[in-house]
């Protein structure tokens, strides 16, 4: 086969080979690197970043192909801070609401205790005529004396006849005083020093009196019907 003679001074051009004189472009260098392990990581980082899934960290992290998961923050020294967990955030919200609920319950409890204390102080100094409240209280005390609620109607009738369940009821003839019409009234001091003003103290004394003398409100009412007093 005959050879081809090139003009004098022109370099020989060989077929099937790229020109080595032209330096590879930056893109070519990057592309060539994609075949290596480091280049593969870089490629993955670029693809992920382009999809908006992650943010590529700066500095050394980018040069080594490391990527920062989305939702994390980067510290001043270039390291990635721990990602905020949605579960942890939900737990934190639950904890905040629980603390708020507990605080409200404590405030309500303290308010109720303060109201009860204020009512107790009021009853020590100022008579409270509250037949409905007095009857409600008496109903809660029956079991302490071994009585059932079937005795409540007899008690209501008995003390309606005596005082209409009025704390300050006073018999103008005998001087009997209070819901239970104790004679003299200061007998009720054995149940509390506020016997003149507190219907609870009067009821406590009166129920004890009925228990000791008649055994039950029904028996006391029967005696009252027969004698006009008890």
PDB file of C-alpha atoms in Angstrom:
ATOM      1  CA  UNK A   1       0.000   0.000   0.000  1.00  0.00           C
ATOM      2  CA  UNK A   2       1.389   3.396  -0.983  1.00  0.00           C
ATOM      3  CA  UNK A   3       1.937   6.023   1.660  1.00  0.00           C
ATOM      4  CA  UNK A   4       0.470   9.470   1.615  1.00  0.00           C
ATOM      5  CA  UNK A   5       2.927  12.265   1.378  1.00  0.00           C
ATOM      6  CA  UNK A   6       1.972  15.368   3.339  1.00  0.00           C
ATOM      7  CA  UNK A   7       3.209  18.825   2.483  1.00  0.00           C
ATOM      8  CA  UNK A   8       6.494  19.787   3.990  1.00  0.00           C
ATOM      9  CA  UNK A   9       6.153  21.165   7.559  1.00  0.00           C
ATOM     10  CA  UNK A  10       2.582  19.856   8.169  1.00  0.00           C
ATOM     11  CA  UNK A  11       2.245  17.396  11.035  1.00  0.00           C
ATOM     12  CA  UNK A  12       1.110  13.919  10.178  1.00  0.00           C
ATOM     13  CA  UNK A  13      -2.546  13.274  11.072  1.00  0.00           C
ATOM     14  CA  UNK A  14      -3.264   9.801  12.182  1.00  0.00           C
ATOM     15  CA  UNK A  15      -6.671   8.328  11.669  1.00  0.00           C
ATOM     16  CA  UNK A  16      -8.861   7.126  14.532  1.00  0.00           C
ATOM     17  CA  UNK A  17      -7.060   9.096  17.212  1.00  0.00           C
ATOM     18  CA  UNK A  18      -8.098  12.299  19.065  1.00  0.00           C
ATOM     19  CA  UNK A  19      -5.880  15.275  19.108  1.00  0.00           C
ATOM     20  CA  UNK A  20      -3.912  15.241  22.306  1.00  0.00           C
ATOM     21  CA  UNK A  21      -2.659  18.750  21.894  1.00  0.00           C
ATOM     22  CA  UNK A  22      -5.997  20.304  22.969  1.00  0.00           C
ATOM     23  CA  UNK A  23      -6.354  20.198  26.800  1.00  0.00           C
ATOM     24  CA  UNK A  24      -9.582  18.571  28.051  1.00  0.00           C
ATOM     25  CA  UNK A  25     -12.305  20.978  28.998  1.00  0.00           C
ATOM     26  CA  UNK A  26     -13.583  21.349  32.601  1.00  0.00           C
ATOM     27  CA  UNK A  27     -16.780  19.563  31.652  1.00  0.00           C
ATOM     28  CA  UNK A  28     -14.745  16.711  30.200  1.00  0.00           C
ATOM     29  CA  UNK A  29     -12.760  16.426  33.415  1.00  0.00           C
ATOM     30  CA  UNK A  30     -15.948  16.302  35.460  1.00  0.00           C
ATOM     31  CA  UNK A  31     -17.468  13.742  33.112  1.00  0.00           C
ATOM     32  CA  UNK A  32     -14.361  11.600  33.270  1.00  0.00           C
ATOM     33  CA  UNK A  33     -14.516  11.710  37.037  1.00  0.00           C
ATOM     34  CA  UNK A  34     -18.044  10.327  37.095  1.00  0.00           C
ATOM     35  CA  UNK A  35     -16.657   6.867  36.546  1.00  0.00           C
ATOM     36  CA  UNK A  36     -14.736   6.866  39.826  1.00  0.00           C
ATOM     37  CA  UNK A  37     -16.211   6.247  43.273  1.00  0.00           C
ATOM     38  CA  UNK A  38     -15.702   9.872  44.249  1.00  0.00           C
ATOM     39  CA  UNK A  39     -17.076  11.042  40.944  1.00  0.00           C
ATOM     40  CA  UNK A  40     -20.121   8.831  41.419  1.00  0.00           C
ATOM     41  CA  UNK A  41     -20.850  10.418  44.744  1.00  0.00           C
ATOM     42  CA  UNK A  42     -20.431  13.844  43.196  1.00  0.00           C
ATOM     43  CA  UNK A  43     -22.819  12.920  40.421  1.00  0.00           C
ATOM     44  CA  UNK A  44     -25.378  11.687  42.942  1.00  0.00           C
ATOM     45  CA  UNK A  45     -25.039  14.896  44.922  1.00  0.00           C
ATOM     46  CA  UNK A  46     -25.538  17.037  41.812  1.00  0.00           C
ATOM     47  CA  UNK A  47     -28.591  15.060  40.704  1.00  0.00           C
ATOM     48  CA  UNK A  48     -30.154  15.120  44.167  1.00  0.00           C
ATOM     49  CA  UNK A  49     -29.507  18.848  44.537  1.00  0.00           C
ATOM     50  CA  UNK A  50     -31.035  19.552  41.148  1.00  0.00           C
ATOM     51  CA  UNK A  51     -34.192  17.730  42.203  1.00  0.00           C
ATOM     52  CA  UNK A  52     -34.420  19.852  45.351  1.00  0.00           C
ATOM     53  CA  UNK A  53     -34.209  16.779  47.583  1.00  0.00           C
ATOM     54  CA  UNK A  54     -31.076  17.809  49.410  1.00  0.00           C
ATOM     55  CA  UNK A  55     -28.789  20.772  49.838  1.00  0.00           C
ATOM     56  CA  UNK A  56     -25.116  20.304  49.060  1.00  0.00           C
ATOM     57  CA  UNK A  57     -22.948  21.311  52.002  1.00  0.00           C
ATOM     58  CA  UNK A  58     -20.151  23.819  51.457  1.00  0.00           C
ATOM     59  CA  UNK A  59     -16.397  23.533  51.729  1.00  0.00           C
ATOM     60  CA  UNK A  60     -14.844  20.140  52.270  1.00  0.00           C
ATOM     61  CA  UNK A  61     -18.205  18.395  52.320  1.00  0.00           C
ATOM     62  CA  UNK A  62     -18.864  19.341  48.701  1.00  0.00           C
ATOM     63  CA  UNK A  63     -15.409  18.386  47.519  1.00  0.00           C
ATOM     64  CA  UNK A  64     -15.717  14.896  48.974  1.00  0.00           C
ATOM     65  CA  UNK A  65     -19.198  14.300  47.634  1.00  0.00           C
ATOM     66  CA  UNK A  66     -20.999  14.423  50.995  1.00  0.00           C
ATOM     67  CA  UNK A  67     -24.543  15.731  50.982  1.00  0.00           C
ATOM     68  CA  UNK A  68     -26.674  17.228  53.701  1.00  0.00           C
ATOM     69  CA  UNK A  69     -30.205  15.809  54.106  1.00  0.00           C
ATOM     70  CA  UNK A  70     -33.007  18.263  53.466  1.00  0.00           C
ATOM     71  CA  UNK A  71     -34.438  19.805  56.610  1.00  0.00           C
ATOM     72  CA  UNK A  72     -31.089  20.125  58.366  1.00  0.00           C
ATOM     73  CA  UNK A  73     -29.197  23.271  59.137  1.00  0.00           C
ATOM     74  CA  UNK A  74     -25.491  23.924  58.634  1.00  0.00           C
ATOM     75  CA  UNK A  75     -23.410  25.200  61.512  1.00  0.00           C
ATOM     76  CA  UNK A  76     -20.861  28.009  61.169  1.00  0.00           C
ATOM     77  CA  UNK A  77     -17.997  25.487  60.970  1.00  0.00           C
ATOM     78  CA  UNK A  78     -19.618  23.742  57.985  1.00  0.00           C
ATOM     79  CA  UNK A  79     -20.930  20.714  59.904  1.00  0.00           C
ATOM     80  CA  UNK A  80     -24.556  19.717  59.600  1.00  0.00           C
ATOM     81  CA  UNK A  81     -26.772  20.080  62.658  1.00  0.00           C
ATOM     82  CA  UNK A  82     -29.098  17.269  63.630  1.00  0.00           C
ATOM     83  CA  UNK A  83     -32.327  17.292  61.635  1.00  0.00           C
ATOM     84  CA  UNK A  84     -35.527  18.289  63.429  1.00  0.00           C
ATOM     85  CA  UNK A  85     -37.703  15.218  63.867  1.00  0.00           C
ATOM     86  CA  UNK A  86     -41.399  15.613  63.145  1.00  0.00           C
ATOM     87  CA  UNK A  87     -42.116  13.053  65.877  1.00  0.00           C
ATOM     88  CA  UNK A  88     -40.036  14.971  68.404  1.00  0.00           C
ATOM     89  CA  UNK A  89     -41.767  18.199  67.424  1.00  0.00           C
ATOM     90  CA  UNK A  90     -45.181  16.570  67.923  1.00  0.00           C
ATOM     91  CA  UNK A  91     -44.106  15.287  71.336  1.00  0.00           C
ATOM     92  CA  UNK A  92     -42.960  18.778  72.271  1.00  0.00           C
ATOM     93  CA  UNK A  93     -46.330  20.236  71.284  1.00  0.00           C
ATOM     94  CA  UNK A  94     -48.097  17.534  73.316  1.00  0.00           C
ATOM     95  CA  UNK A  95     -45.897  18.297  76.311  1.00  0.00           C
ATOM     96  CA  UNK A  96     -46.682  22.016  76.036  1.00  0.00           C
ATOM     97  CA  UNK A  97     -50.454  21.317  75.925  1.00  0.00           C
ATOM     98  CA  UNK A  98     -50.180  18.893  78.848  1.00  0.00           C
ATOM     99  CA  UNK A  99     -48.359  21.462  80.963  1.00  0.00           C
ATOM    100  CA  UNK A 100     -51.000  24.057  80.058  1.00  0.00           C
ATOM    101  CA  UNK A 101     -53.799  21.650  81.053  1.00  0.00           C
ATOM    102  CA  UNK A 102     -52.127  20.801  84.344  1.00  0.00           C
ATOM    103  CA  UNK A 103     -51.577  24.477  85.100  1.00  0.00           C
ATOM    104  CA  UNK A 104     -55.238  25.281  84.409  1.00  0.00           C
ATOM    105  CA  UNK A 105     -56.363  22.388  86.624  1.00  0.00           C
ATOM    106  CA  UNK A 106     -54.133  23.636  89.433  1.00  0.00           C
ATOM    107  CA  UNK A 107     -55.482  27.155  89.078  1.00  0.00           C
ATOM    108  CA  UNK A 108     -59.078  25.855  89.157  1.00  0.00           C
ATOM    109  CA  UNK A 109     -58.334  23.728  92.214  1.00  0.00           C
ATOM    110  CA  UNK A 110     -56.731  26.636  94.023  1.00  0.00           C
ATOM    111  CA  UNK A 111     -59.683  28.872  93.141  1.00  0.00           C
ATOM    112  CA  UNK A 112     -62.141  26.324  94.532  1.00  0.00           C
ATOM    113  CA  UNK A 113     -60.126  25.950  97.718  1.00  0.00           C
ATOM    114  CA  UNK A 114     -59.989  29.719  98.122  1.00  0.00           C
ATOM    115  CA  UNK A 115     -63.763  29.985  97.606  1.00  0.00           C
ATOM    116  CA  UNK A 116     -64.414  27.274 100.194  1.00  0.00           C
ATOM    117  CA  UNK A 117     -62.115  28.993 102.677  1.00  0.00           C
ATOM    118  CA  UNK A 118     -63.848  32.306 102.090  1.00  0.00           C
ATOM    119  CA  UNK A 119     -67.246  30.654 102.616  1.00  0.00           C
ATOM    120  CA  UNK A 120     -66.051  29.090 105.866  1.00  0.00           C
ATOM    121  CA  UNK A 121     -64.821  32.440 107.123  1.00  0.00           C
ATOM    122  CA  UNK A 122     -68.133  34.020 106.179  1.00  0.00           C
ATOM    123  CA  UNK A 123     -70.056  31.397 108.113  1.00  0.00           C
ATOM    124  CA  UNK A 124     -67.989  32.180 111.203  1.00  0.00           C
ATOM    125  CA  UNK A 125     -69.029  35.819 111.265  1.00  0.00           C
ATOM    126  CA  UNK A 126     -72.262  36.151 109.310  1.00  0.00           C
ATOM    127  CA  UNK A 127     -75.324  33.912 109.571  1.00  0.00           C
ATOM    128  CA  UNK A 128     -76.338  32.234 106.325  1.00  0.00           C
ATOM    129  CA  UNK A 129     -79.998  31.307 106.017  1.00  0.00           C
ATOM    130  CA  UNK A 130     -80.034  28.798 103.154  1.00  0.00           C
ATOM    131  CA  UNK A 131     -82.628  26.053 103.676  1.00  0.00           C
ATOM    132  CA  UNK A 132     -81.839  24.384 100.349  1.00  0.00           C
ATOM    133  CA  UNK A 133     -78.111  24.327 101.053  1.00  0.00           C
ATOM    134  CA  UNK A 134     -78.708  23.130 104.605  1.00  0.00           C
ATOM    135  CA  UNK A 135     -80.882  20.238 103.435  1.00  0.00           C
ATOM    136  CA  UNK A 136     -78.314  19.273 100.790  1.00  0.00           C
ATOM    137  CA  UNK A 137     -75.610  19.171 103.449  1.00  0.00           C
ATOM    138  CA  UNK A 138     -77.748  17.142 105.864  1.00  0.00           C
ATOM    139  CA  UNK A 139     -78.395  14.592 103.122  1.00  0.00           C
ATOM    140  CA  UNK A 140     -74.668  13.951 102.771  1.00  0.00           C
ATOM    141  CA  UNK A 141     -74.300  13.310 106.513  1.00  0.00           C
ATOM    142  CA  UNK A 142     -76.971  10.641 107.055  1.00  0.00           C
ATOM    143  CA  UNK A 143     -74.671   7.710 106.338  1.00  0.00           C
ATOM    144  CA  UNK A 144     -72.318   8.796 109.138  1.00  0.00           C
ATOM    145  CA  UNK A 145     -75.059   7.930 111.588  1.00  0.00           C
ATOM    146  CA  UNK A 146     -76.012   4.679 109.932  1.00  0.00           C
ATOM    147  CA  UNK A 147     -79.102   6.020 108.177  1.00  0.00           C
ATOM    148  CA  UNK A 148     -80.212   5.649 104.574  1.00  0.00           C
ATOM    149  CA  UNK A 149     -81.710   8.316 102.368  1.00  0.00           C
ATOM    150  CA  UNK A 150     -85.152   7.056 103.322  1.00  0.00           C
ATOM    151  CA  UNK A 151     -84.699   9.036 106.566  1.00  0.00           C
ATOM    152  CA  UNK A 152     -84.227  12.320 104.741  1.00  0.00           C
ATOM    153  CA  UNK A 153     -87.910  13.098 104.223  1.00  0.00           C
ATOM    154  CA  UNK A 154     -88.649  12.583 107.920  1.00  0.00           C
ATOM    155  CA  UNK A 155     -85.760  14.928 108.798  1.00  0.00           C
ATOM    156  CA  UNK A 156     -87.002  17.586 106.370  1.00  0.00           C
ATOM    157  CA  UNK A 157     -90.487  17.428 107.886  1.00  0.00           C
ATOM    158  CA  UNK A 158     -89.184  17.504 111.458  1.00  0.00           C
ATOM    159  CA  UNK A 159     -86.989  20.557 111.041  1.00  0.00           C
ATOM    160  CA  UNK A 160     -89.569  22.328 108.870  1.00  0.00           C
ATOM    161  CA  UNK A 161     -91.868  22.102 111.911  1.00  0.00           C
ATOM    162  CA  UNK A 162     -89.114  23.362 114.213  1.00  0.00           C
ATOM    163  CA  UNK A 163     -87.391  26.128 112.235  1.00  0.00           C
ATOM    164  CA  UNK A 164     -88.086  25.923 108.479  1.00  0.00           C
ATOM    165  CA  UNK A 165     -84.348  25.060 108.234  1.00  0.00           C
ATOM    166  CA  UNK A 166     -83.422  28.639 109.123  1.00  0.00           C
ATOM    167  CA  UNK A 167     -80.042  29.148 110.766  1.00  0.00           C
ATOM    168  CA  UNK A 168     -81.142  32.126 112.859  1.00  0.00           C
ATOM    169  CA  UNK A 169     -84.567  30.769 113.872  1.00  0.00           C
ATOM    170  CA  UNK A 170     -85.268  31.756 117.472  1.00  0.00           C
ATOM    171  CA  UNK A 171     -88.192  30.711 119.657  1.00  0.00           C
ATOM    172  CA  UNK A 172     -89.432  33.883 121.262  1.00  0.00           C
ATOM    173  CA  UNK A 173     -90.879  31.994 124.223  1.00  0.00           C
ATOM    174  CA  UNK A 174     -88.194  29.456 125.120  1.00  0.00           C
ATOM    175  CA  UNK A 175     -85.144  30.917 123.423  1.00  0.00           C
ATOM    176  CA  UNK A 176     -84.475  27.706 121.456  1.00  0.00           C
ATOM    177  CA  UNK A 177     -82.150  28.517 118.588  1.00  0.00           C
ATOM    178  CA  UNK A 178     -81.150  27.344 115.145  1.00  0.00           C
ATOM    179  CA  UNK A 179     -82.292  24.721 112.661  1.00  0.00           C
ATOM    180  CA  UNK A 180     -82.473  21.983 115.298  1.00  0.00           C
ATOM    181  CA  UNK A 181     -83.915  24.414 117.934  1.00  0.00           C
ATOM    182  CA  UNK A 182     -81.375  23.611 120.600  1.00  0.00           C
ATOM    183  CA  UNK A 183     -82.371  24.737 124.085  1.00  0.00           C
ATOM    184  CA  UNK A 184     -80.362  26.605 125.133  1.00  0.00           C
ATOM    185  CA  UNK A 185     -78.689  27.416 121.863  1.00  0.00           C
ATOM    186  CA  UNK A 186     -75.158  27.305 123.215  1.00  0.00           C
ATOM    187  CA  UNK A 187     -75.468  23.514 123.564  1.00  0.00           C
ATOM    188  CA  UNK A 188     -74.403  23.460 119.923  1.00  0.00           C
ATOM    189  CA  UNK A 189     -70.983  24.846 120.855  1.00  0.00           C
ATOM    190  CA  UNK A 190     -69.948  21.210 121.360  1.00  0.00           C
ATOM    191  CA  UNK A 191     -70.085  20.870 117.557  1.00  0.00           C
ATOM    192  CA  UNK A 192     -68.306  24.148 116.775  1.00  0.00           C
ATOM    193  CA  UNK A 193     -67.701  27.667 117.971  1.00  0.00           C
ATOM    194  CA  UNK A 194     -69.612  29.054 114.977  1.00  0.00           C
ATOM    195  CA  UNK A 195     -72.882  27.466 116.084  1.00  0.00           C
ATOM    196  CA  UNK A 196     -74.751  30.781 115.845  1.00  0.00           C
ATOM    197  CA  UNK A 197     -73.960  31.347 112.160  1.00  0.00           C
ATOM    198  CA  UNK A 198     -73.021  28.055 110.480  1.00  0.00           C
ATOM    199  CA  UNK A 199     -75.845  25.752 109.446  1.00  0.00           C
ATOM    200  CA  UNK A 200     -73.375  22.862 109.047  1.00  0.00           C
ATOM    201  CA  UNK A 201     -72.411  23.081 112.711  1.00  0.00           C
ATOM    202  CA  UNK A 202     -76.076  23.214 113.735  1.00  0.00           C
ATOM    203  CA  UNK A 203     -76.911  20.193 111.569  1.00  0.00           C
ATOM    204  CA  UNK A 204     -73.980  18.185 112.924  1.00  0.00           C
ATOM    205  CA  UNK A 205     -75.175  18.832 116.452  1.00  0.00           C
ATOM    206  CA  UNK A 206     -78.818  18.182 115.601  1.00  0.00           C
ATOM    207  CA  UNK A 207     -78.148  14.824 113.892  1.00  0.00           C
ATOM    208  CA  UNK A 208     -76.062  13.710 116.879  1.00  0.00           C
ATOM    209  CA  UNK A 209     -78.872  14.713 119.218  1.00  0.00           C
ATOM    210  CA  UNK A 210     -81.443  12.742 117.221  1.00  0.00           C
ATOM    211  CA  UNK A 211     -79.171   9.690 117.082  1.00  0.00           C
ATOM    212  CA  UNK A 212     -78.545   9.691 120.827  1.00  0.00           C
ATOM    213  CA  UNK A 213     -82.138  10.383 121.920  1.00  0.00           C
ATOM    214  CA  UNK A 214     -84.400   8.820 119.275  1.00  0.00           C
ATOM    215  CA  UNK A 215     -82.246   6.577 117.104  1.00  0.00           C
ATOM    216  CA  UNK A 216     -83.487   8.031 113.802  1.00  0.00           C
ATOM    217  CA  UNK A 217     -85.228  11.052 112.249  1.00  0.00           C
ATOM    218  CA  UNK A 218     -88.363   8.946 111.696  1.00  0.00           C
ATOM    219  CA  UNK A 219     -88.601   8.131 115.431  1.00  0.00           C
ATOM    220  CA  UNK A 220     -87.960  11.769 116.354  1.00  0.00           C
ATOM    221  CA  UNK A 221     -90.750  12.891 114.007  1.00  0.00           C
ATOM    222  CA  UNK A 222     -93.169  10.375 115.520  1.00  0.00           C
ATOM    223  CA  UNK A 223     -92.402  11.723 118.987  1.00  0.00           C
ATOM    224  CA  UNK A 224     -92.855  15.293 117.739  1.00  0.00           C
ATOM    225  CA  UNK A 225     -96.279  14.490 116.333  1.00  0.00           C
ATOM    226  CA  UNK A 226     -97.325  13.111 119.692  1.00  0.00           C
ATOM    227  CA  UNK A 227     -95.915  15.836 121.948  1.00  0.00           C
ATOM    228  CA  UNK A 228     -95.363  18.938 119.811  1.00  0.00           C
ATOM    229  CA  UNK A 229     -91.637  18.994 120.559  1.00  0.00           C
ATOM    230  CA  UNK A 230     -88.708  16.585 120.461  1.00  0.00           C
TER     231      UNK A 230
END
